[in-house]
mmCIF file of C-alpha atoms in Angstrom:
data_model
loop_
_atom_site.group_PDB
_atom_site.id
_atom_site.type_symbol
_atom_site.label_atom_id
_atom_site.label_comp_id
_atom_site.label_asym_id
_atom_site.label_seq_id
_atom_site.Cartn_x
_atom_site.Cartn_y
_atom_site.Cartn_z
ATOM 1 C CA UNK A 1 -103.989 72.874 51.336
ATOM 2 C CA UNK A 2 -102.451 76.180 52.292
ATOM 3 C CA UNK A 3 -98.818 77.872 53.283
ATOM 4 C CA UNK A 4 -97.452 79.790 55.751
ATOM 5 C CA UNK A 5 -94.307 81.326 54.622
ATOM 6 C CA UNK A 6 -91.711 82.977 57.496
ATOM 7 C CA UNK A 7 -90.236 86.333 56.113
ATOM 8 C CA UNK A 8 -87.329 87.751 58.842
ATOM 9 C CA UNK A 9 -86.504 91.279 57.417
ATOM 10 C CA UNK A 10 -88.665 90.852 54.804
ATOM 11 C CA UNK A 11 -86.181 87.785 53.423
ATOM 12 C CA UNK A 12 -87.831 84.463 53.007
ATOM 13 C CA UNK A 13 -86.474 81.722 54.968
ATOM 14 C CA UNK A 14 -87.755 78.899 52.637
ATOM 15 C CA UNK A 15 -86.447 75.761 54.771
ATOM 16 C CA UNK A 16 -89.103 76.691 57.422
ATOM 17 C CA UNK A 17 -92.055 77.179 54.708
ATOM 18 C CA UNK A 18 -95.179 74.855 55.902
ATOM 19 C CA UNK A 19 -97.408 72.867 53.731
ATOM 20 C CA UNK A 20 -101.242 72.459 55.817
ATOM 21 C CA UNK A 21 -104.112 70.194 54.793
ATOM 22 C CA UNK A 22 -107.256 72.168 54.491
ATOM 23 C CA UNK A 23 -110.553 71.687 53.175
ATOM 24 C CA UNK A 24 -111.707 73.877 50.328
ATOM 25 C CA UNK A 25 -114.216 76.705 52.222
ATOM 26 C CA UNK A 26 -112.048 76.089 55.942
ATOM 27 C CA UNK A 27 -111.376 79.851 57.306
ATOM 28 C CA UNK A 28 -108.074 79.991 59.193
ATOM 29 C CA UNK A 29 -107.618 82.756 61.399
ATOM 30 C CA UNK A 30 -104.930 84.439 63.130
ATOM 31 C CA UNK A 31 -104.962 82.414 65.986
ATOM 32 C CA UNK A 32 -104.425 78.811 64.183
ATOM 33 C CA UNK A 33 -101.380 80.787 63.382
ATOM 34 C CA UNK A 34 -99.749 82.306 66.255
ATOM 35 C CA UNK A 35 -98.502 79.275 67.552
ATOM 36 C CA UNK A 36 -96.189 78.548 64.663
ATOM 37 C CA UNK A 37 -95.573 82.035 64.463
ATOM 38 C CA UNK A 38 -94.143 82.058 67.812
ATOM 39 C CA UNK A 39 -92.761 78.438 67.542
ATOM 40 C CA UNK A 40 -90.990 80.121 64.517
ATOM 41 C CA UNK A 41 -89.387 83.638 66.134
ATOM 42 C CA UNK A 42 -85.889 83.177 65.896
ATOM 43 C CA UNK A 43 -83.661 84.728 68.797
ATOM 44 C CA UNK A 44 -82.857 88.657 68.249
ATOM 45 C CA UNK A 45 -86.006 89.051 66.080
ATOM 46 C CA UNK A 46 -89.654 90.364 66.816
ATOM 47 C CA UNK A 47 -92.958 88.938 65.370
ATOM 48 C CA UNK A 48 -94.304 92.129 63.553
ATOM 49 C CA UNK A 49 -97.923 91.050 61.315
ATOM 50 C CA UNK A 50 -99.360 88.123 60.138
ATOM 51 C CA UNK A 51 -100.510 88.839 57.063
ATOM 52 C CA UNK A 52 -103.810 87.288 54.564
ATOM 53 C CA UNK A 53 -105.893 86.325 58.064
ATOM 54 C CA UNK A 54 -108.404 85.176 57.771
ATOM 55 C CA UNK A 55 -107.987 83.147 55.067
ATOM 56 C CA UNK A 56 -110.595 81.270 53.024
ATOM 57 C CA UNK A 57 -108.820 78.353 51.879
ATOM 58 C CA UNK A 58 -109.917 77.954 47.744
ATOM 59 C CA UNK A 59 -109.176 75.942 45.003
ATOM 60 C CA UNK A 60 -105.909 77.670 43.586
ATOM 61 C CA UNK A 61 -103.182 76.839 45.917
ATOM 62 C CA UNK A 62 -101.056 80.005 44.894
ATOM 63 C CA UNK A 63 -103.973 82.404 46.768
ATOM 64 C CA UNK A 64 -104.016 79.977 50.064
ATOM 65 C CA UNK A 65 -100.667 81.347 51.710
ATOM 66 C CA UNK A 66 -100.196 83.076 54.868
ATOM 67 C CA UNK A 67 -97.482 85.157 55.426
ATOM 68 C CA UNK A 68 -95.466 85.406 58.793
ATOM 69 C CA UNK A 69 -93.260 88.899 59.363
ATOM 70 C CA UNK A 70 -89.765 89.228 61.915
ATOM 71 C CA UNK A 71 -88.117 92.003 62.430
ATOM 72 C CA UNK A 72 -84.472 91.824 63.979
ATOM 73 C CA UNK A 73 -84.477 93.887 67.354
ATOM 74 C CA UNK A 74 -82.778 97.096 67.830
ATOM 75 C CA UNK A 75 -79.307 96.237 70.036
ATOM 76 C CA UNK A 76 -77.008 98.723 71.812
ATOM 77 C CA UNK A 77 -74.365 98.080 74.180
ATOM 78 C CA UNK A 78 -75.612 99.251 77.398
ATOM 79 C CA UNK A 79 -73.073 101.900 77.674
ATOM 80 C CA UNK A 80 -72.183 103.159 74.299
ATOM 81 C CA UNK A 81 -69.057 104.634 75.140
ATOM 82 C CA UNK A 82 -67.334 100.904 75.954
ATOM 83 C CA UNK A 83 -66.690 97.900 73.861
ATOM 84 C CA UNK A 84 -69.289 95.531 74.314
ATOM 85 C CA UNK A 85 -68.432 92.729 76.244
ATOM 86 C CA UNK A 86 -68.836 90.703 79.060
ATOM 87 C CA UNK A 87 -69.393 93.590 81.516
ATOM 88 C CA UNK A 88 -71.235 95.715 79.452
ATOM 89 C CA UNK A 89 -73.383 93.587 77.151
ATOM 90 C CA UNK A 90 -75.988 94.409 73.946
ATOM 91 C CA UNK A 91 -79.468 95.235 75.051
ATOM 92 C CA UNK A 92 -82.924 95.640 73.285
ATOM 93 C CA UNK A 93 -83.420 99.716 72.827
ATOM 94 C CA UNK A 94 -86.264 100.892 71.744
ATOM 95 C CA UNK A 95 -86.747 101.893 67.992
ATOM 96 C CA UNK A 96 -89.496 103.418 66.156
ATOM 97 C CA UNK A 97 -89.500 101.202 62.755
ATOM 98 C CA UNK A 98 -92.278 99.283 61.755
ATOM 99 C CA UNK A 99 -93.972 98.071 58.833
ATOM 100 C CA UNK A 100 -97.279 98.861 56.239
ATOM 101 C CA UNK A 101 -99.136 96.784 54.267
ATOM 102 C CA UNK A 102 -100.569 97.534 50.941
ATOM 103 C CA UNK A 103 -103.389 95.113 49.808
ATOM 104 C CA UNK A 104 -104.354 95.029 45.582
ATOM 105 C CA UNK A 105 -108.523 94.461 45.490
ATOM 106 C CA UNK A 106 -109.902 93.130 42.332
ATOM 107 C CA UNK A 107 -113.705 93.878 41.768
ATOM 108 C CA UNK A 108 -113.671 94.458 46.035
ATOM 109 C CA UNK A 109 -111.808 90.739 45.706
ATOM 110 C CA UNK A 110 -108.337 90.596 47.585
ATOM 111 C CA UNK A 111 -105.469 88.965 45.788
ATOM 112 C CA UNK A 112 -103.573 87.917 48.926
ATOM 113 C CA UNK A 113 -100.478 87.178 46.388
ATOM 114 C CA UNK A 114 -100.200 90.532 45.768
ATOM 115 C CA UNK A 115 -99.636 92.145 49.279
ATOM 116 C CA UNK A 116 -96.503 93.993 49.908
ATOM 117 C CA UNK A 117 -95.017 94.774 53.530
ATOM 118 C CA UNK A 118 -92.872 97.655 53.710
ATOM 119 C CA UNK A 119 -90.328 98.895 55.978
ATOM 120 C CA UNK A 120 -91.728 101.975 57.365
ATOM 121 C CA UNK A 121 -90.980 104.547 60.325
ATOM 122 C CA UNK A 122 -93.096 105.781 62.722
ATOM 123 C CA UNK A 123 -94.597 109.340 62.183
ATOM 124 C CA UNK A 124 -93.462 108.612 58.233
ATOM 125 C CA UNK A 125 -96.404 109.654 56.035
ATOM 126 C CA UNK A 126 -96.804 107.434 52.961
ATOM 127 C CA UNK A 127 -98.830 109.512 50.383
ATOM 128 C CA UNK A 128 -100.644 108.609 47.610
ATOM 129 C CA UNK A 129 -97.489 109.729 44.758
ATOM 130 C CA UNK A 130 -95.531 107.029 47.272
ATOM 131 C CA UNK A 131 -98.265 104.062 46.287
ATOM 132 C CA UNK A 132 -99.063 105.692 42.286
ATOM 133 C CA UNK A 133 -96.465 103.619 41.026
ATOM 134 C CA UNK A 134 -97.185 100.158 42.595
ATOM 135 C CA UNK A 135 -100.532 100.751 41.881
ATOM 136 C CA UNK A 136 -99.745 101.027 38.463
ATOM 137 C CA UNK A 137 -97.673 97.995 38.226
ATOM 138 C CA UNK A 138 -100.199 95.712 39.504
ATOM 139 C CA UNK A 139 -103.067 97.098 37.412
ATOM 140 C CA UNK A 140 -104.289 93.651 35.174
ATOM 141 C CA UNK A 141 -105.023 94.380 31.323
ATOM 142 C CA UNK A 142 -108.961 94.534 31.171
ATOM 143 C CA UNK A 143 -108.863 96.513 34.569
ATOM 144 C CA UNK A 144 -108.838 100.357 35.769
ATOM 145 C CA UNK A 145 -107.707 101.752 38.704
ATOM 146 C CA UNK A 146 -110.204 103.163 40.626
ATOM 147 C CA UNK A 147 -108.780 104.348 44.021
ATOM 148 C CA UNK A 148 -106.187 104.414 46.779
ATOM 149 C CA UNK A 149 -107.645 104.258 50.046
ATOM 150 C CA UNK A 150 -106.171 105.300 53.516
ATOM 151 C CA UNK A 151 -103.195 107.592 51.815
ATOM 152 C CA UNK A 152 -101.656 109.730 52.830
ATOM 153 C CA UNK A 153 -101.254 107.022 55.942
ATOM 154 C CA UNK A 154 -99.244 108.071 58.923
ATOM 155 C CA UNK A 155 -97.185 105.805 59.935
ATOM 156 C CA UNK A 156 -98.231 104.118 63.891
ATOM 157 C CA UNK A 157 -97.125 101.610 66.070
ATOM 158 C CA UNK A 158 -100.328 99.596 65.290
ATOM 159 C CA UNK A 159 -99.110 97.692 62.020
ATOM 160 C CA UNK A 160 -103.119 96.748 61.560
ATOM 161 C CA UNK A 161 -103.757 100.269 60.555
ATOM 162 C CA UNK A 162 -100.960 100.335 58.534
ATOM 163 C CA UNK A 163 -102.514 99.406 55.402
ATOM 164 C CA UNK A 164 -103.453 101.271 52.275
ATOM 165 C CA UNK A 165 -105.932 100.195 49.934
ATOM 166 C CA UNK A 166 -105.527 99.767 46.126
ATOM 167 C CA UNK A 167 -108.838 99.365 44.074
ATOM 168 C CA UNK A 168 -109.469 98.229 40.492
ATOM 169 C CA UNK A 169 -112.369 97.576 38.280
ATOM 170 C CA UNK A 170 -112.767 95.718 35.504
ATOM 171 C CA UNK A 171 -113.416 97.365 32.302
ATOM 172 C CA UNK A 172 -114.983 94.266 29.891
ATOM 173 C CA UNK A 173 -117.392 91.642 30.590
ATOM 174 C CA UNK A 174 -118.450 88.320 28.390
ATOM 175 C CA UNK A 175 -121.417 89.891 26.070
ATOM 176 C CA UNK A 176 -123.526 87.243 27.751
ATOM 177 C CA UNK A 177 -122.176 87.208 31.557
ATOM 178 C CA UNK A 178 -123.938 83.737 31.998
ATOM 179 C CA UNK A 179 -121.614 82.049 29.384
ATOM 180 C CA UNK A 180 -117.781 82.051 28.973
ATOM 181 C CA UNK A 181 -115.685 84.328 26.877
ATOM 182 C CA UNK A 182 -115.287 82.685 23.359
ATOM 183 C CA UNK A 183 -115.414 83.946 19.977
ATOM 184 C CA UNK A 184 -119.294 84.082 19.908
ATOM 185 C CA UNK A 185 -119.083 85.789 23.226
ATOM 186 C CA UNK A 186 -116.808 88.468 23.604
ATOM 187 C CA UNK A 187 -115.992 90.707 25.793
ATOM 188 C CA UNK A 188 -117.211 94.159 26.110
ATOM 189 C CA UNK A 189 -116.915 97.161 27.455
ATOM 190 C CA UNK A 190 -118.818 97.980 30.627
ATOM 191 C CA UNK A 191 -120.670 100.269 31.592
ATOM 192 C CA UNK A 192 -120.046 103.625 32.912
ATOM 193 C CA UNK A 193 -122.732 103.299 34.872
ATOM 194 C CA UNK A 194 -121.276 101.671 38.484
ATOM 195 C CA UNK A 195 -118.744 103.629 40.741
ATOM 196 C CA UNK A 196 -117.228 103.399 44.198
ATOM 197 C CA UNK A 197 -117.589 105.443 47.326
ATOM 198 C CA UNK A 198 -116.037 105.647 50.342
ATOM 199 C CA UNK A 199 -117.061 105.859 53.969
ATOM 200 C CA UNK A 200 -114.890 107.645 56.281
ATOM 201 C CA UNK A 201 -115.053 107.528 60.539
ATOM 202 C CA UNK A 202 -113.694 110.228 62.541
ATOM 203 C CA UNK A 203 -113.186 109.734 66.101
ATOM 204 C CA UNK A 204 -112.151 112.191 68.731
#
């Protein structure tokens, strides 16, 4: 099975929280969720991201949940210097807040669990001394962190390159990597003999 979870302002709203049968290895994608997501848009609020698609559905329940993001839309009376009311009603305005993502990768593994969406403003640049401190918390003991991609991020109005990268590694391994960990097989330290590299693209 998986979950879709419906977040509007980043709150949860558990009573519309979905339970779907899956087989173990399905993919869903984005677009086995927009219906709901749309089905779910509750009026004055915007669909902003859709967030762990595509998922893999897997064995552990807790990692098979996709997360659905509203954001309430921007109101003003359409001449600010009356009262709103009948004759001079609320209206959508434009605004220039948004949202980024920051994903946690394990060995290059995602951990969909721990993905944060964050209230952001367009133009606002997120640096890396912004993310140092999440990273931080969600190092795991027997890991190191290795890098923060895509900081500092500017802020746009395309939430899918909102997102900034945090990378670990892990620092032990099982003496024998075919077995389990146990008392005759402990963990070691690995080698300093891997590291990571990244590929940037420029367009003009």
């Amino acid at each position: 099975v998986y979950k879709i979870e419906y977040y509007y302002d980043n709150e949860i709203d558990r009573s519309k929280s979905e339970i779907v049968n899956a087989e173990i290895g399905k993919v869903i994608v984005k677009a086995d969720i927009e219906k709901k997501a749309e089905r779910n848009t509750v009026e004055g609020y915007k669909l902003i991201t859709i967030s762990n698609v595509p998922l893999t559905a897997g064995e552990d329940e807790d990692n098979n949940v996709i997360k659905v993001y509203y954001k309430k839309i921007k109101v003003e009376p359409e001449n600010p210097d009356l009262p709103v009311g009948p004759d001079n009603p609320e209206v959508p305005v434009e605004d220039n807040e948004t949202v980024y993502k920051v994903e946690y990768y394990y060995d290059n593994e995602i951990d969909t669990t721990r993905t944060e969406v964050i209230d952001a403003k367009v133009g606002d640049i997120i640096n890396k001394a912004d993310v140092e401190e999440k990273a931080e918390i969600n190092k795991l003991e027997g890991y190191k962190l290795t890098t923060i991609l895509n900081v500092p991020l500017t802020i746009t109005e395309d939430i899918e390159n909102n997102v900034i990268k945090v990378h670990y590694k892990k620092t032990v391994r099982p003496q024998d990597p075919s077995k389990p960990v146990s008392p005759e097989n402990p963990e070691i330290p690995v080698e300093e003999d891997e590291t990571v590299y990244k590929v940037e693209y420029y367009y003009d």
